[in-house]
Amino acid sequence: MSTLLDIQDLKIHFHTRDGVVKAVDGVSLKVEQGEIAGIVGESGSGKSVTAYSLLGLIPMPPGKIEGGRALFQGTDLLRLSEREINQFRGRKISMIFQDPMTSLNPYLRVSTQLTEPLAIHERLHGKPALHRAIEALEQVGIENAEKRIHSYPHEFSGGMRQRVMIAMALITKPDLLIADEPTTALDVTVQKQVLDVIRNLQKETGTAVIFITHDLAVVHEMCDSVNVLYAGRLIESAPTAELFHKPLHAYTRGLYKSNPGTHRKGEDLYSIPGLPPDLSRLPAGCSFRARNTLGDASLCLTDRQPELIEIQAGHFVQNCPGCLARHEAAVVS
Amino acid sequence: MLELKNIRKTFRKGKESVYAVNDVSLNIQAGEILGLVGESGCGKSTLSRIIMQLLLPDSGSVHLNGTNLSALPLSAIRHHRLDFQMVFQDPYASLNPRLTIFSTLGEALQQRHPQLKGDELRQRVGTLLEMVGLSSRLMQRYPHEFSGGQRQRIAIARALAPEPRIIIADEPVSALDVSIQSQILNLLRHLQKDLGLTMLFISHDLSVVRYLADRIVVMYRGKIVESGDAEEVFDHPKEAYTRQLLAAVPKLPSVVGPV
């Protein structure tokens, strides 16, 4: 397997009235060709900002890319002009969002919206384009695609709209699909269908996927590798099986432990206390220290940021002694 | 405590009429959390609106502590509405952004006790905030100054304020991050224990319902297809639909060794 996308030390800051918000502060991660790479974290962890920067979607100002590279097939996506990035958007890299209704144009028929990327990127028009569009809808499991393609977005249910989005994103056969919480707004049965569609298409076409979510269980079912972000930094990264076999960082363990499925009834749910730190006033040391109850907060670094180390082949973790420690109570239970 | 008998409700869609709720009977005991599960469009929200007396059923009746609410005149129903309070999915949308927390909660308290004023009202608002795990010093703030999880706590405090008999929680944790979700679930469970809270907990997430609810009712296409003890339904589902719903829940593996 070769590396499709190599993000190195990415820093994206937002300059606001209340100071500099360090939304992404030194994130490095890799996406291999044809894999599904998960990015997990809470709201404000920097997962969406990281993904948006790849397509030049960060509003600047107030945003600013302070440093780092994002090498995609050898091209640094962060250094491209608007004209150049348009050669990648929707052709080599596509994106789907949480709420399909906000990304589909309610005034245009699905057929118009599905054939637009073909007209722009492949100069394909008329009947041949329509055929491709119908094919794309069939691929995502929409029955009676020949008729339904002439409908408007509101005539589809939530799950079906998300399928239309996926069809639209994949119609140009991109090398990378960025899926930003694509199933968070859907209920479990529909979520399963949409996840199956993404996975099957990914297998068939070999498209790599960056899958952003806050749901560890979804990551476990979908992804080949997992990157855990916290307060704008990568705190742990490993192949999925390895991460779930042996989560190391106190935050990763906390996320796992907060899941109701891992608890007996009547037992208090573990919850990570407090809130993520203010990104404009990050502490000098370990940013998880104040919430660390599964490790040993007294051992957390306070003078410098913990570094990411490769603790085992392919398993990276922030080297903070307090977060890697295991709280005695936790060890006993 | 709350009993629904043979509720039916149809909506017209052009010439067709669609059964949103089709002959549903259920009861909730005092101090119990009843989990209502089903996918979008199965009729859960219509059912909760009927309980809230916001929609009239075509047939069937809603009984609260033996009183048949469906037989009461509209003016009397309005009085009973205080007995039912709701907590919604989106705490951003359900709090008035232009009112301080004190005004929002004060107003809710005065619905039940119109004579509450001044220091006494302030004290009661403070007690409510502390009950949901927030500091009473925060009462002069506005909703936008709080995080999503804190806002959901405020929404829960507002629901508790008029001393309702039953709280209907419609997907109250679906929009929250996992770490916040577990804090809110703990809060609801402690409130149930400490206040003897009675609750209808609506969700599509079976693992959350299994954890929180005493009993589960599974709805599909307007009908109840299965009901019973929460863990029993979760571990030994009888109906094919329940099994299908369970199979769709993404699962976490068990981690080797201590976490």
Short mmCIF file of C-alpha atoms in Angstrom, two decimals, chain A residues 4-7 30-37 51 54-55 71-73 77 88-96 169-170 172-179 205-211:
data_model
loop_
_atom_site.label_atom_id
_atom_site.label_comp_id
_atom_site.label_asym_id
_atom_site.label_seq_id
_atom_site.Cartn_x
_atom_site.Cartn_y
_atom_site.Cartn_z
CA LEU A 4 -2.24 8.81 -0.82
CA LEU A 5 -2.34 11.74 1.56
CA ASP A 6 0.37 12.77 3.96
CA ILE A 7 -0.52 15.60 6.35
CA LYS A 30 -1.48 9.62 6.74
CA VAL A 31 -4.15 8.12 4.54
CA GLU A 32 -3.11 5.05 2.57
CA GLN A 33 -4.42 4.32 -0.90
CA GLY A 34 -7.84 2.63 -0.73
CA GLU A 35 -8.20 2.63 3.05
CA ILE A 36 -10.86 4.11 5.32
CA ALA A 37 -9.11 6.35 7.80
CA ALA A 51 -10.58 18.05 6.56
CA LEU A 54 -7.64 19.95 2.29
CA LEU A 55 -10.17 21.44 -0.11
CA LEU A 71 0.82 16.14 0.29
CA PHE A 72 -1.75 14.54 -1.99
CA GLN A 73 -0.16 12.44 -4.73
CA LEU A 77 -2.87 21.05 -1.26
CA PHE A 88 -8.96 18.66 -7.22
CA ARG A 89 -12.34 19.59 -5.75
CA GLY A 90 -15.02 17.18 -6.82
CA ARG A 91 -12.66 15.42 -9.22
CA LYS A 92 -9.87 13.89 -7.20
CA ILE A 93 -11.22 14.72 -3.75
CA SER A 94 -14.94 14.81 -2.92
CA MET A 95 -16.72 15.56 0.28
CA ILE A 96 -20.03 14.67 1.91
CA ALA A 169 -19.46 12.72 -4.62
CA LEU A 170 -18.34 9.51 -6.28
CA THR A 172 -16.22 11.49 -10.95
CA LYS A 173 -14.43 8.50 -9.38
CA PRO A 174 -12.29 10.53 -6.99
CA ASP A 175 -9.24 9.07 -5.27
CA LEU A 176 -10.32 10.43 -1.90
CA LEU A 177 -13.73 10.88 -0.31
CA ILE A 178 -14.01 13.00 2.82
CA ALA A 179 -17.10 12.04 4.82
CA THR A 205 -13.82 1.53 -6.61
CA GLY A 206 -10.79 1.56 -4.32
CA THR A 207 -11.48 5.14 -3.30
CA ALA A 208 -9.79 6.08 -0.03
CA VAL A 209 -12.07 7.59 2.60
CA ILE A 210 -11.46 9.98 5.47
CA PHE A 211 -14.31 9.21 7.84
#
